[in-house]
Amino acid sequence: MASVSSGNQDCYSPLELFNRIAVQGELVRTLKASSAPKDEIESAVKMLLSLKTSYRTAMGEEYKADCPPGNPAPRGNSAPKADEEEEDFVDPWTVQTSSAKGVDYDKLIVRFGSSKIDKELINRVERATGQRPHRFLRRGIFFSHRDMNQVLDAYENKKPFYLYTGRGPSSEAMHVGHLIPFIFTKWLQDVFSVPLVIQMTDDEKYLWKDLTLDQAYGYAVENAKDIIACGFDINKTFIFSDLAYMGSSPAFYKNVVKIQKHVTFNQVKGIFGFTDSDSIGKISFPAIQAAPSFSNSFPQIFGDRSDVQCLIPCAIDQDPYFRMTRDVAPRIGYPKPALLHSTFFPALQGAQTKMSASDPNSSIFLTDTAKQIKTKVNKHAFSGGRDTVEEHRQLGGNCDVDVSFMYLTFFLEDDDRLEQIRKDYSSGAMLTGELKKELVDVLQPLIAEHQARRKEVTDEVALRFMAPRPLSCFQ
């Protein structure tokens, strides 16, 4: 039984060190319990101590099994320090920041150990595709990546890759923020002409929410219709419900089991913050979200090929799932998935939190009427304007915290017009009401056009997208 490879511990992120300590600690316990040779136990203990030293150097504090980096430590009755209160908190279920500007993404890149999407990478995408980079790339909305250069290497060398993204269907109605990964994924599908798999994690929502299995699956189908309305090509796209697909696909389930065998309870506790009172369904779910990262989970598309590179566009709060996946991949003989991370879409009330599907005033929903859109923006969109018109004319507004301007950066295609709005609002030449009108004028036709496309997506169309089948772009 071998120890965790030491590699160059300086290049590991704190979370990777934390996970490696958990794995190595379990190995030491196993060796001792099985009365392994003394030198083997001593070697494993030495590695464990070395990892803990590296962790202490990186974090400035001792390793604690119940306190993964980036999660608030259990404090009992002691009050948090001021700097701890200001620290952003991001995991797959919670996003919190005290800053009206939103999460500090530069710090998050460092904490998660990913790479910034820089101008050089954007230029390379443009050269490879022959297409102008999407506005989400131009404006830093997709801001971080893992191994995107490897995907471009494969593409330039005529080697295949595929796209994987997903949606957790917690209600029938989706909001505009939910569209962000799908708008970008459609662009990637179009410019690279590659297969796409979209996972509907209805099983996850059943485990985490107060839903029946039938409700969760029903939401998956309804959400799939909104996703299809983004314009995906049925010949290149497979949308699947976990509840429906996993039971009919031995290849998918075999990969789930392989992943489950190579991830310990300590690891998932460290990565996801699970506790002893969480259901075993929650604890095992990360393996299900990891499985689509491997091409042989879809034999109807890729046959028995396990070497097709996967690229995952997603919001960065989903990265913990795929850090785990990337750690497991080489141990089960598969390539690591690459990732493209997006920023969070702010709630109307401000960038401190993600939106809530349970609060209809926290965002613009895809079912909203033109009147509802106008009312929500005018009444609820957090403003970076001044208290009085006179003060605003003199000092100008703050685009960094103004939600209407943030939304325009996502949805207004014209770069020159966006820059003019920024200048006018910052200088005081444009008032808050005028900025909100600019947003309403962008959102109303965008939502109306989506609703028109959505009406064309019948149950029959949705089920055709969700039927396991070959895809014409991979033969």
XYZ file of C-alpha atoms in Angstrom:
475
model
C 0.000 0.000 0.000
C 1.589 3.249 -1.131
C 1.566 6.656 0.510
C 0.124 9.748 -1.128
C 2.693 10.990 -3.638
C 4.584 13.912 -2.170
C 5.245 15.678 -5.489
C 6.083 19.327 -4.997
C 3.944 20.220 -1.989
C 4.583 23.932 -2.510
C 2.423 23.867 -5.656
C -0.636 22.471 -3.864
C -3.452 24.770 -2.813
C -4.367 24.721 0.910
C -7.496 22.698 0.107
C -5.475 20.115 -1.839
C -3.058 19.845 1.100
C -6.015 19.466 3.457
C -7.435 16.626 1.363
C -4.065 14.912 1.021
C -3.595 15.040 4.809
C -7.005 13.367 5.230
C -6.074 10.621 2.748
C -2.629 10.108 4.275
C -4.048 10.015 7.815
C -6.461 7.296 6.797
C -3.600 5.373 5.202
C -1.584 5.549 8.439
C -4.562 4.234 10.428
C -5.092 1.418 7.927
C -1.423 0.393 8.032
C -1.417 0.331 11.821
C -4.679 -1.615 12.000
C -3.348 -4.224 9.570
C -0.031 -4.550 11.439
C 1.953 -3.504 8.369
C 5.784 -3.603 8.457
C 7.269 -0.999 10.788
C 9.279 0.763 8.065
C 6.151 1.125 5.909
C 4.227 2.684 8.793
C 7.128 5.028 9.613
C 7.351 6.137 5.982
C 3.620 6.884 5.889
C 3.790 8.809 9.187
C 6.763 10.815 7.898
C 4.769 11.788 4.808
C 1.786 12.765 6.979
C 3.957 15.032 9.141
C 5.510 16.585 6.035
C 2.070 17.371 4.592
C 0.970 18.915 7.889
C 4.100 21.073 7.938
C 3.355 22.279 4.395
C -0.229 23.042 5.435
C 0.935 25.030 8.489
C 3.322 27.016 6.268
C 0.583 27.748 3.716
C -2.171 28.622 6.200
C -0.260 29.991 9.214
C -2.137 27.585 11.476
C -2.237 23.901 12.369
C -4.291 21.400 10.383
C -7.703 20.686 11.965
C -9.720 17.802 10.556
C -13.046 19.594 11.080
C -11.923 22.922 9.622
C -11.145 22.853 5.886
C -9.605 26.025 4.428
C -12.164 28.484 3.144
C -14.819 27.263 5.599
C -15.507 29.062 8.850
C -13.944 27.241 11.787
C -16.153 26.013 14.636
C -15.793 28.720 17.250
C -18.093 27.819 20.104
C -19.020 31.053 21.843
C -15.993 33.055 20.743
C -16.627 36.019 18.454
C -15.008 36.086 14.999
C -12.225 38.508 14.321
C -12.934 41.511 12.120
C -10.867 40.204 9.223
C -12.625 36.840 9.408
C -16.014 38.550 9.088
C -14.841 40.128 5.840
C -13.615 36.874 4.288
C -15.667 35.629 1.324
C -17.270 32.213 1.767
C -17.951 30.084 -1.305
C -19.117 26.497 -1.596
C -21.605 24.737 -3.926
C -24.573 25.829 -1.785
C -23.586 29.153 -0.219
C -21.946 32.339 -1.474
C -21.371 35.108 1.050
C -19.359 38.302 0.891
C -19.498 41.532 2.875
C -18.446 43.610 -0.154
C -21.040 45.434 -2.266
C -18.700 44.799 -5.212
C -19.195 41.071 -4.750
C -16.714 38.245 -4.254
C -12.994 39.030 -4.613
C -12.294 36.694 -7.526
C -8.539 37.248 -7.522
C -8.408 35.933 -3.955
C -10.704 33.064 -4.896
C -8.336 32.026 -7.696
C -5.507 31.849 -5.174
C -7.610 29.979 -2.615
C -8.935 27.439 -5.139
C -5.604 27.097 -6.950
C -6.978 27.772 -10.442
C -5.502 30.019 -13.177
C -6.685 33.435 -14.315
C -8.028 33.708 -17.863
C -5.647 36.300 -19.283
C -5.479 38.171 -22.570
C -3.047 35.619 -23.994
C -5.513 32.752 -23.451
C -8.411 34.773 -24.896
C -6.313 35.549 -27.979
C -5.493 31.870 -28.346
C -9.196 30.973 -28.252
C -9.790 33.553 -30.984
C -6.996 32.143 -33.140
C -8.183 28.564 -32.670
C -11.831 29.275 -33.483
C -11.496 32.143 -35.942
C -14.301 33.814 -33.998
C -14.427 36.965 -31.892
C -14.313 35.907 -28.215
C -17.687 35.858 -26.488
C -18.496 38.929 -24.396
C -18.272 36.748 -21.284
C -14.594 36.206 -22.096
C -13.959 39.786 -23.211
C -15.400 41.163 -19.972
C -13.949 38.696 -17.485
C -17.279 37.062 -16.634
C -15.565 33.741 -17.296
C -12.404 34.588 -15.418
C -10.665 31.413 -14.265
C -9.715 28.070 -15.750
C -8.049 24.732 -15.225
C -6.108 23.262 -18.154
C -7.867 25.212 -20.934
C -4.561 25.265 -22.817
C -4.640 21.459 -22.914
C -8.092 21.577 -24.539
C -6.821 24.026 -27.145
C -3.776 21.802 -27.735
C -6.129 18.888 -28.418
C -8.346 20.952 -30.707
C -5.418 22.317 -32.707
C -4.084 18.765 -33.118
C -7.473 17.536 -34.397
C -8.100 15.503 -31.237
C -11.686 15.401 -29.942
C -13.051 16.933 -26.762
C -16.542 17.424 -25.401
C -18.446 19.860 -23.205
C -20.206 19.075 -19.932
C -22.301 21.413 -17.821
C -25.372 21.014 -15.649
C -28.345 22.363 -13.778
C -29.820 21.560 -10.376
C -33.600 21.745 -10.975
C -35.040 23.067 -7.706
C -38.157 24.736 -9.176
C -40.032 25.084 -12.465
C -38.933 28.674 -13.062
C -35.361 29.588 -13.914
C -33.980 33.118 -13.643
C -31.640 35.021 -15.950
C -28.641 34.111 -13.817
C -29.236 30.437 -14.574
C -28.769 31.180 -18.278
C -25.144 32.338 -17.950
C -23.399 28.929 -18.237
C -25.784 27.849 -21.001
C -25.356 31.006 -23.090
C -21.596 30.518 -22.945
C -21.739 26.751 -23.455
C -23.865 27.235 -26.580
C -21.207 29.600 -27.948
C -18.499 27.032 -27.198
C -20.563 24.312 -28.879
C -21.052 26.503 -31.949
C -17.438 27.642 -32.405
C -15.782 24.290 -31.631
C -18.554 22.037 -33.054
C -18.254 19.426 -30.296
C -20.625 17.146 -28.370
C -22.285 18.482 -25.220
C -23.753 16.607 -22.253
C -25.961 18.471 -19.768
C -26.594 16.816 -16.417
C -29.870 17.566 -14.630
C -29.131 16.730 -10.992
C -32.693 15.973 -9.938
C -31.330 13.357 -7.519
C -29.299 16.057 -5.768
C -32.344 18.294 -5.375
C -34.360 15.388 -3.956
C -31.609 14.809 -1.389
C -31.180 18.472 -0.408
C -34.704 19.879 -0.824
C -38.181 19.008 0.406
C -39.240 17.460 -2.899
C -40.668 14.138 -4.006
C -38.824 12.151 -6.652
C -41.595 12.886 -9.147
C -41.371 16.627 -8.432
C -37.595 16.620 -8.870
C -37.825 14.798 -12.214
C -40.667 17.059 -13.355
C -38.550 20.142 -12.614
C -35.683 18.554 -14.566
C -37.852 18.237 -17.686
C -39.249 21.776 -17.342
C -35.763 23.250 -16.816
C -34.511 21.245 -19.794
C -37.066 23.096 -21.951
C -35.608 26.458 -20.877
C -32.108 25.160 -21.626
C -33.161 23.897 -25.066
C -34.678 27.347 -25.735
C -31.141 28.768 -25.569
C -30.694 27.293 -29.052
C -28.719 24.090 -28.551
C -28.315 21.760 -31.516
C -30.143 18.464 -30.908
C -27.572 16.664 -33.087
C -24.777 17.723 -30.720
C -26.559 17.790 -27.350
C -27.586 15.127 -24.822
C -29.519 16.344 -21.772
C -30.027 13.724 -19.079
C -31.795 13.372 -15.764
C -29.720 11.502 -13.195
C -32.869 9.760 -11.943
C -33.671 8.481 -15.445
C -30.243 7.919 -16.990
C -28.158 6.292 -14.280
C -30.505 3.340 -13.914
C -30.337 2.627 -17.639
C -26.589 3.097 -18.153
C -24.272 0.486 -16.634
C -21.247 2.376 -17.988
C -22.247 5.558 -16.130
C -22.924 3.686 -12.902
C -19.622 1.798 -13.125
C -17.773 5.119 -13.240
C -19.765 6.372 -10.248
C -18.659 3.293 -8.288
C -15.026 3.699 -9.373
C -15.054 7.273 -8.113
C -16.787 6.300 -4.874
C -14.109 3.692 -4.184
C -11.316 6.271 -4.478
C -12.797 9.090 -2.379
C -12.892 8.768 1.405
C -15.483 10.099 3.826
C -12.767 12.343 5.281
C -12.184 13.839 1.844
C -15.810 14.698 1.168
C -16.154 16.096 4.672
C -13.129 18.282 4.026
C -14.224 19.411 0.576
C -17.965 19.854 1.100
C -18.344 20.326 4.849
C -20.541 17.244 5.319
C -21.191 16.175 8.898
C -21.977 12.846 10.533
C -25.676 13.762 10.499
C -25.852 14.195 6.708
C -27.555 11.426 4.757
C -25.380 8.914 2.951
C -27.067 10.095 -0.251
C -25.492 13.531 0.122
C -22.115 12.050 0.958
C -22.097 9.844 -2.142
C -23.605 12.403 -4.527
C -20.312 14.117 -5.550
C -19.320 10.940 -7.388
C -22.469 11.261 -9.522
C -21.633 14.840 -10.494
C -18.071 13.733 -11.271
C -18.979 10.830 -13.572
C -19.986 12.877 -16.671
C -16.392 14.186 -16.736
C -15.335 10.848 -18.245
C -16.272 10.066 -21.835
C -17.013 6.359 -21.377
C -19.924 7.335 -19.112
C -21.712 7.919 -22.449
C -21.081 4.817 -24.611
C -23.888 5.806 -26.983
C -21.795 8.889 -27.893
C -18.161 7.849 -27.399
C -18.291 4.054 -27.480
C -15.729 2.598 -25.104
C -13.339 5.545 -25.436
C -12.192 6.836 -22.070
C -9.575 9.253 -23.398
C -11.750 12.071 -24.779
C -10.946 15.312 -22.963
C -13.814 17.005 -21.119
C -14.277 20.796 -20.750
C -16.675 22.027 -18.064
C -18.041 25.597 -18.154
C -19.597 26.366 -14.745
C -19.839 28.936 -11.975
C -16.839 28.742 -9.673
C -18.934 27.559 -6.717
C -19.078 24.149 -8.482
C -15.280 23.867 -8.579
C -15.010 21.745 -5.383
C -16.771 18.887 -7.189
C -14.242 18.981 -9.974
C -11.166 19.433 -7.798
C -12.221 16.126 -6.309
C -12.778 14.714 -9.814
C -9.383 15.888 -11.039
C -7.725 14.291 -8.018
C -9.450 10.945 -8.691
C -9.097 10.864 -12.488
C -5.474 9.670 -12.828
C -6.034 6.986 -10.189
C -8.785 5.395 -12.284
C -6.986 5.886 -15.595
C -8.887 8.850 -17.024
C -7.816 12.338 -18.157
C -8.529 15.219 -15.790
C -11.443 17.406 -16.877
C -10.632 21.019 -17.768
C -12.751 23.875 -16.430
C -13.848 27.400 -17.271
C -15.217 29.291 -14.247
C -17.716 32.138 -14.296
C -18.354 34.835 -11.741
C -21.635 34.880 -9.828
C -24.675 36.645 -11.209
C -25.750 39.183 -8.558
C -29.145 39.381 -6.932
C -31.135 42.518 -7.719
C -30.579 43.618 -4.131
C -26.778 43.559 -4.520
C -23.744 41.380 -5.170
C -23.334 40.107 -1.602
C -25.232 36.852 -2.259
C -26.482 34.613 -5.017
C -30.116 34.869 -6.022
C -32.816 32.716 -4.487
C -35.474 30.974 -6.546
C -37.736 31.267 -3.489
C -37.569 35.099 -3.547
C -39.333 36.364 -6.706
C -37.899 39.867 -6.221
C -34.283 38.729 -6.066
C -33.966 38.323 -9.818
C -35.592 38.505 -13.225
C -37.264 35.178 -13.954
C -37.670 33.724 -17.416
C -41.448 33.751 -16.904
C -41.626 37.473 -16.017
C -43.735 39.823 -18.134
C -42.362 43.064 -19.579
C -44.220 44.964 -16.850
C -42.788 42.748 -14.083
C -39.262 43.237 -15.457
C -39.650 47.013 -15.452
C -41.130 47.047 -11.939
C -38.447 44.759 -10.498
C -35.565 46.721 -11.988
C -36.963 50.106 -10.943
C -37.980 49.001 -7.451
C -35.368 46.449 -6.414
C -32.148 46.887 -8.444
C -29.463 48.128 -6.052
C -28.164 51.511 -7.177
C -24.690 52.976 -7.194
C -26.178 56.436 -7.522
C -26.034 59.317 -5.056
C -28.697 60.437 -2.602
C -29.725 63.505 -4.617
C -29.693 64.456 -8.284
C -27.400 67.395 -7.510
C -24.897 65.196 -5.692
C -25.058 62.581 -8.455
C -24.422 65.183 -11.163
C -21.419 66.397 -9.198
C -19.870 63.119 -8.009
C -21.240 60.514 -10.422
C -22.412 56.968 -9.756
C -20.469 53.861 -8.759
C -20.637 51.208 -11.490
C -18.731 48.733 -9.293
C -21.750 48.269 -7.006
C -24.645 49.225 -9.293
C -26.630 46.093 -10.145
C -28.189 47.535 -13.301
C -24.735 48.165 -14.729
C -23.578 44.697 -13.624
C -26.525 43.127 -15.477
C -25.689 45.145 -18.601
C -22.145 43.701 -18.561
C -23.754 40.259 -18.876
C -26.410 41.010 -21.490
C -25.524 44.103 -23.544
C -23.532 42.871 -26.539
C -22.218 46.249 -27.746
C -18.876 46.958 -26.024
C -18.791 50.572 -27.162
C -22.275 51.266 -25.841
C -21.437 49.599 -22.500
C -18.317 51.738 -22.144
C -20.275 54.886 -22.955
C -22.848 54.020 -20.297
C -20.064 53.427 -17.785
C -18.507 56.816 -18.536
C -21.830 58.662 -18.472
C -22.969 57.085 -15.202
C -19.588 57.479 -13.503
C -19.404 61.141 -14.496
C -22.952 61.944 -13.407
C -24.180 62.660 -16.930
C -26.516 59.626 -16.676
C -28.902 59.301 -13.727
C -29.895 56.055 -12.002
C -33.359 56.082 -13.576
C -31.806 56.408 -17.018
C -29.399 53.532 -16.334
C -32.265 51.339 -15.169
C -34.168 52.160 -18.357
C -31.138 51.006 -20.400
C -31.306 47.667 -18.584
C -35.073 47.317 -18.997
C -34.693 47.996 -22.730
C -32.158 45.133 -22.953
C -33.954 42.620 -20.714
C -37.515 42.948 -22.010
C -36.795 41.765 -25.583
C -34.266 39.180 -24.359
C -36.852 37.553 -22.067
C -39.669 37.889 -24.633
C -37.551 36.151 -27.292
C -36.642 33.393 -24.846
C -40.313 32.883 -23.957
C -41.228 32.639 -27.646
C -38.561 29.945 -28.212
C -39.628 28.172 -25.020
C -43.201 27.829 -26.294
C -41.867 25.828 -29.232
C -40.215 23.273 -26.918
C -42.866 20.624 -26.310
C -42.588 17.608 -24.011
C -41.813 15.570 -27.130
C -38.911 17.861 -28.096
C -37.511 17.757 -24.555
C -37.640 13.971 -24.433
C -35.854 13.751 -27.810
C -32.985 15.784 -26.341
C -33.046 13.512 -23.277
C -33.015 10.216 -25.180
C -29.629 8.382 -25.077
C -28.397 8.287 -28.664
C -25.339 8.883 -30.868
C -24.463 12.506 -31.649
C -23.641 13.362 -35.252
C -20.637 15.528 -34.358
C -18.793 12.511 -32.904
C -18.606 9.527 -35.201
